[in-house]
Amino acid sequence: MFAVHLMAFYCSKLKEDQIKKVDRFLYHMRLSDETLLDIMARFQAEMQKGLGKDTNPTASVKMLPTFVRAIPDGSENGEFLSLDLGGSKFRVLKVQVSEEGKRNVQMESQFYPTPNEIIRGNGSELFDYVADCLANFMKTKGLKHKKLPLGLTFSFPCRQTKLEEDIDVDILALVNDTVGTMMTCAYDDPYCEVGVIIGTGTNACYMEDMSNIDLVEGDEGRMCINTEWGAFGDDGALEDIRTEFDRELDLGSLNPGKQLFEKMISGLYLGELVRIILLKMAKAGLLFSGEKSSALHTKGKIETRHVAAMEKYKEGLANTREILTDLGLEPSEADCIAVQHVCTIVSFRSANLCAAALAAILTRLRENKKLARLRTTVGMDGTVYKIHPQYPKRLHKVVRRLVPNCDVRFLLSESGSTKGAAMVTAVASRVQAQRKQIDEVLALFRLTREQLMDVQSKMRTEFEYGLKKDTHLMATVKMLPTYVCGMPDGTEKGKFLALDLGGTNFRVLLVKIRSGRRSVRMYNKIFAIPLEIMQGTGEELFDHIVQCIADFLDYMGLKGAQLPLGFTFSFPCRQTSIDKGTLIEWTKGFKATDCEGEDMVDMLREAIKRRNEFDLDIVAVVNDTVGTMMTCGYEDPNCEIGLIAGTGSNMCYMEEMRNIELVEGDEGKMCINTEWGAFGDNGCIDDIRTRYDKKVDEGSLNPGKQRYEKMTSGMYLGEIVRQILIDLTKQGLLFRGQISERLRTRGIFETKFLSQIESDRLALLQVRRILQQLGLDSTCEDSIVVKEVCGAVSRRAAQLYGAGLAAVVEKRRQDQGLEYLKITVGVDGTLYKLHPHFSRILQETVKELAPRCDVTLMLSEDGSGKGAALITAVAKRLQQAQKED
């Protein structure tokens, strides 16, 4: 028993001694976590350098764009051809993807030899030979008369300019084997966005944000980057990590000074590194009693498969003895233990270095997504990873230690390079087909210059119809006289009350105007108007309004004061004087009964009487558009137009009295409230209305009415977008074809989301978060499409506004007989104020359609409140002037 213990102790001591001996000799190959974190940081810096336009030429890690912009989403289907060209023979495959809706891949393949004279010949001979083999394969498989998309795996560094490089067949994709690995795994796991190969060579690819890739135009979406990380360190960045053994191996290689990172990692070099180390140890008398064989002196005699065999868990030592004996050596037990440990250190260093670079990529992905914790999958391939018994476990462990804030799954790729090429081709084919369908939808919202000029011309015609007595009743644009006959001149002063009713909120304001300094101070209170009041009786609505006024007067301590009042009533009204306004029809969701055809001022006075607490001097009933014009006119005498681009859409302007046949008198000017939201109700713009506009109209409270407004205003743009998203989802082009309950809900996609989504400062990740709030689980590609849809809808709205505004400024120029008109437009409304591009597109359109008008757009400061008070003040001033006359 004692002898057994003694023997065990001897073996244990022998192993320990040998391991210590090797550890001392290979001290520089043992990398601490601190060193690995440092390498990780260096690689991150190299990635950044490779992505930059100015720094890429000198970067060792080239970060090549692959123009692969999407990973599989499971909807890919069809037959594809795949070619794998990367060695002494190449493979042609026919790949069937997702037959009958099942997520699977079936492959038939054939290998073709690549003769040496072809490999070493010129490029055209090589590709002629490939084409001949492809033709043979298609004939054999009965595919001669089918035109199938083809993917080519070309496993060499390539600088690509676009995904298809045509060679007389329908080639859709030129794919690197690393990209193929990622795509194969992504088909099985949608979280896969990294591909790594550790085989004869080593490389990695990953999905990078387009906004970070200077070498490619465009900021939207993502693109797969082929890092070509094998060249990391070629600029000297890893000199402190490289050992004398690495330098000797490099000097004896076909490409000294190149692919230095790869030479420390990949299967082409691990066996040779072990040989160089064993030879040096033997020369130093640390192995084989100092004896060396001719095979140990011969380059390439130890291969990576030998290293893998020597590191096997149980039979490793026996394999080591056999391999060393085959090399003409006579190893002792101690030698075998030492050689096995050399293999462990060399392969462990390889896994460590790979882990550091991969950790840098994972950190970049996490930071790009602005996540505290990343969940992702890495697609793996390559002989070292697949055949080395300890390699995967070591790599996984170190990666997880270096990036504890990443939950990483490692997925082994099957037929990565070839199946991957087919997957890239399938995705490219899907994206191409989807892109065509999406473009067809977006094209419906693109207006040509001719179409915009036509809208301008028709709007001008409708203006004339609305102004003339004979045609006024038939006109869709009602051109309502407001009886506002003057603009502020700076002499206005006093205290005024203003009421503002135009949506779900009602405001009461006290406005103090001082003359001379053009100073206005305002105090206001906002009151909600519940839906049951909006859609109840007229009496209930006006009683609610008077209750709000009473609360405000109490709040301000003005209960007994009889102040002049301006009533901003932002609905179509026919006025017979400045303080009389008959409601033509409700808009914006109001449906209060017994109001249409009634004078709103009278209804307000009746409600005040019923309350019997106070009396008010109602001087003017005002439209918010007119208030907007007046507010800006107070600051800029050139302002003669008011424009609202918000929940609703409207425009007013100062018209020559001689052109207004509905009102007596030819002298001076009067403000006309166009109520242009109803433009097109006679069908005159049906040629530019889309099926989505019609759907929104059909689902509205007033089908067939306010058609122009429904194409341009904030109340409807989000709903148009929602209808488009539903249609694209039904076609399987968005959200994996799944329509969420939230998306089915009318009004869920508010126009404010368009403004947020189209913000230039907003990354796609934030767009995805907005969509998630709406219950829409979107991919990066979905987010791009949603952003495009929002852009198309809002751009058309701004252009239609521009065409309408161009019609009125041209009219004003011609009416005044001017060669050139300089005019200011007062603008208000959330769409104009909050949307990042609306004002610019509006201005550009006006400039294009009315080139002889210099139009300044001026943002109004509270047109409905301040404007109502100014109109009241101007009306009081004019009344006083009339009395004095």
PDB file of C-alpha atoms in Angstrom, residues 36-37 39-41 43-45 47-48 193-194 206-209 212 355-376 378 398-408:
ATOM      1  CA  LEU A  36      -6.317  40.681 -21.634  1.00  0.00           C
ATOM      2  CA  LEU A  37      -8.373  43.750 -20.679  1.00  0.00           C
ATOM      3  CA  ILE A  39      -5.527  43.926 -25.315  1.00  0.00           C
ATOM      4  CA  MET A  40      -9.316  44.308 -25.433  1.00  0.00           C
ATOM      5  CA  ALA A  41      -8.965  48.109 -25.135  1.00  0.00           C
ATOM      6  CA  PHE A  43      -8.535  46.174 -30.192  1.00  0.00           C
ATOM      7  CA  GLN A  44     -11.432  48.556 -29.515  1.00  0.00           C
ATOM      8  CA  ALA A  45      -9.174  51.458 -30.529  1.00  0.00           C
ATOM      9  CA  MET A  47     -11.807  48.943 -34.612  1.00  0.00           C
ATOM     10  CA  GLN A  48     -12.563  52.651 -34.263  1.00  0.00           C
ATOM     11  CA  GLU A 193     -25.056  39.205 -34.629  1.00  0.00           C
ATOM     12  CA  VAL A 194     -21.412  38.085 -34.433  1.00  0.00           C
ATOM     13  CA  TYR A 206     -20.446  41.640 -36.461  1.00  0.00           C
ATOM     14  CA  MET A 207     -23.405  43.945 -37.123  1.00  0.00           C
ATOM     15  CA  GLU A 208     -22.306  47.593 -36.789  1.00  0.00           C
ATOM     16  CA  ASP A 209     -24.492  50.718 -36.749  1.00  0.00           C
ATOM     17  CA  ASN A 212     -20.459  54.581 -37.237  1.00  0.00           C
ATOM     18  CA  ALA A 355     -11.571  36.081 -26.150  1.00  0.00           C
ATOM     19  CA  ALA A 356     -10.051  39.561 -25.671  1.00  0.00           C
ATOM     20  CA  ALA A 357     -10.838  40.646 -29.243  1.00  0.00           C
ATOM     21  CA  LEU A 358     -14.313  39.084 -29.118  1.00  0.00           C
ATOM     22  CA  ALA A 359     -14.976  40.828 -25.779  1.00  0.00           C
ATOM     23  CA  ALA A 360     -14.099  44.135 -27.473  1.00  0.00           C
ATOM     24  CA  ILE A 361     -16.691  43.445 -30.199  1.00  0.00           C
ATOM     25  CA  LEU A 362     -19.351  42.488 -27.641  1.00  0.00           C
ATOM     26  CA  THR A 363     -18.644  45.646 -25.636  1.00  0.00           C
ATOM     27  CA  ARG A 364     -19.000  47.706 -28.797  1.00  0.00           C
ATOM     28  CA  LEU A 365     -22.359  46.060 -29.556  1.00  0.00           C
ATOM     29  CA  ARG A 366     -23.576  46.739 -26.012  1.00  0.00           C
ATOM     30  CA  GLU A 367     -22.452  50.380 -26.146  1.00  0.00           C
ATOM     31  CA  ASN A 368     -24.000  50.885 -29.610  1.00  0.00           C
ATOM     32  CA  LYS A 369     -27.318  49.684 -28.192  1.00  0.00           C
ATOM     33  CA  LYS A 370     -26.866  51.777 -25.022  1.00  0.00           C
ATOM     34  CA  LEU A 371     -27.680  48.746 -22.863  1.00  0.00           C
ATOM     35  CA  ALA A 372     -26.564  48.059 -19.313  1.00  0.00           C
ATOM     36  CA  ARG A 373     -26.678  44.343 -20.169  1.00  0.00           C
ATOM     37  CA  LEU A 374     -26.456  42.714 -23.607  1.00  0.00           C
ATOM     38  CA  ARG A 375     -28.013  39.433 -24.649  1.00  0.00           C
ATOM     39  CA  THR A 376     -26.421  38.104 -27.817  1.00  0.00           C
ATOM     40  CA  VAL A 378     -21.951  34.376 -31.363  1.00  0.00           C
ATOM     41  CA  VAL A 398     -12.603  33.871 -20.565  1.00  0.00           C
ATOM     42  CA  VAL A 399     -15.118  35.854 -22.679  1.00  0.00           C
ATOM     43  CA  ARG A 400     -17.694  35.704 -19.882  1.00  0.00           C
ATOM     44  CA  ARG A 401     -15.065  36.811 -17.370  1.00  0.00           C
ATOM     45  CA  LEU A 402     -13.962  39.780 -19.515  1.00  0.00           C
ATOM     46  CA  VAL A 403     -17.526  40.971 -20.252  1.00  0.00           C
ATOM     47  CA  PRO A 404     -19.637  40.092 -17.195  1.00  0.00           C
ATOM     48  CA  ASN A 405     -22.371  42.476 -18.449  1.00  0.00           C
ATOM     49  CA  CYS A 406     -22.982  40.378 -21.585  1.00  0.00           C
ATOM     50  CA  ASP A 407     -25.058  37.198 -21.640  1.00  0.00           C
ATOM     51  CA  VAL A 408     -23.367  35.314 -24.476  1.00  0.00           C
TER      52      VAL A 408
END
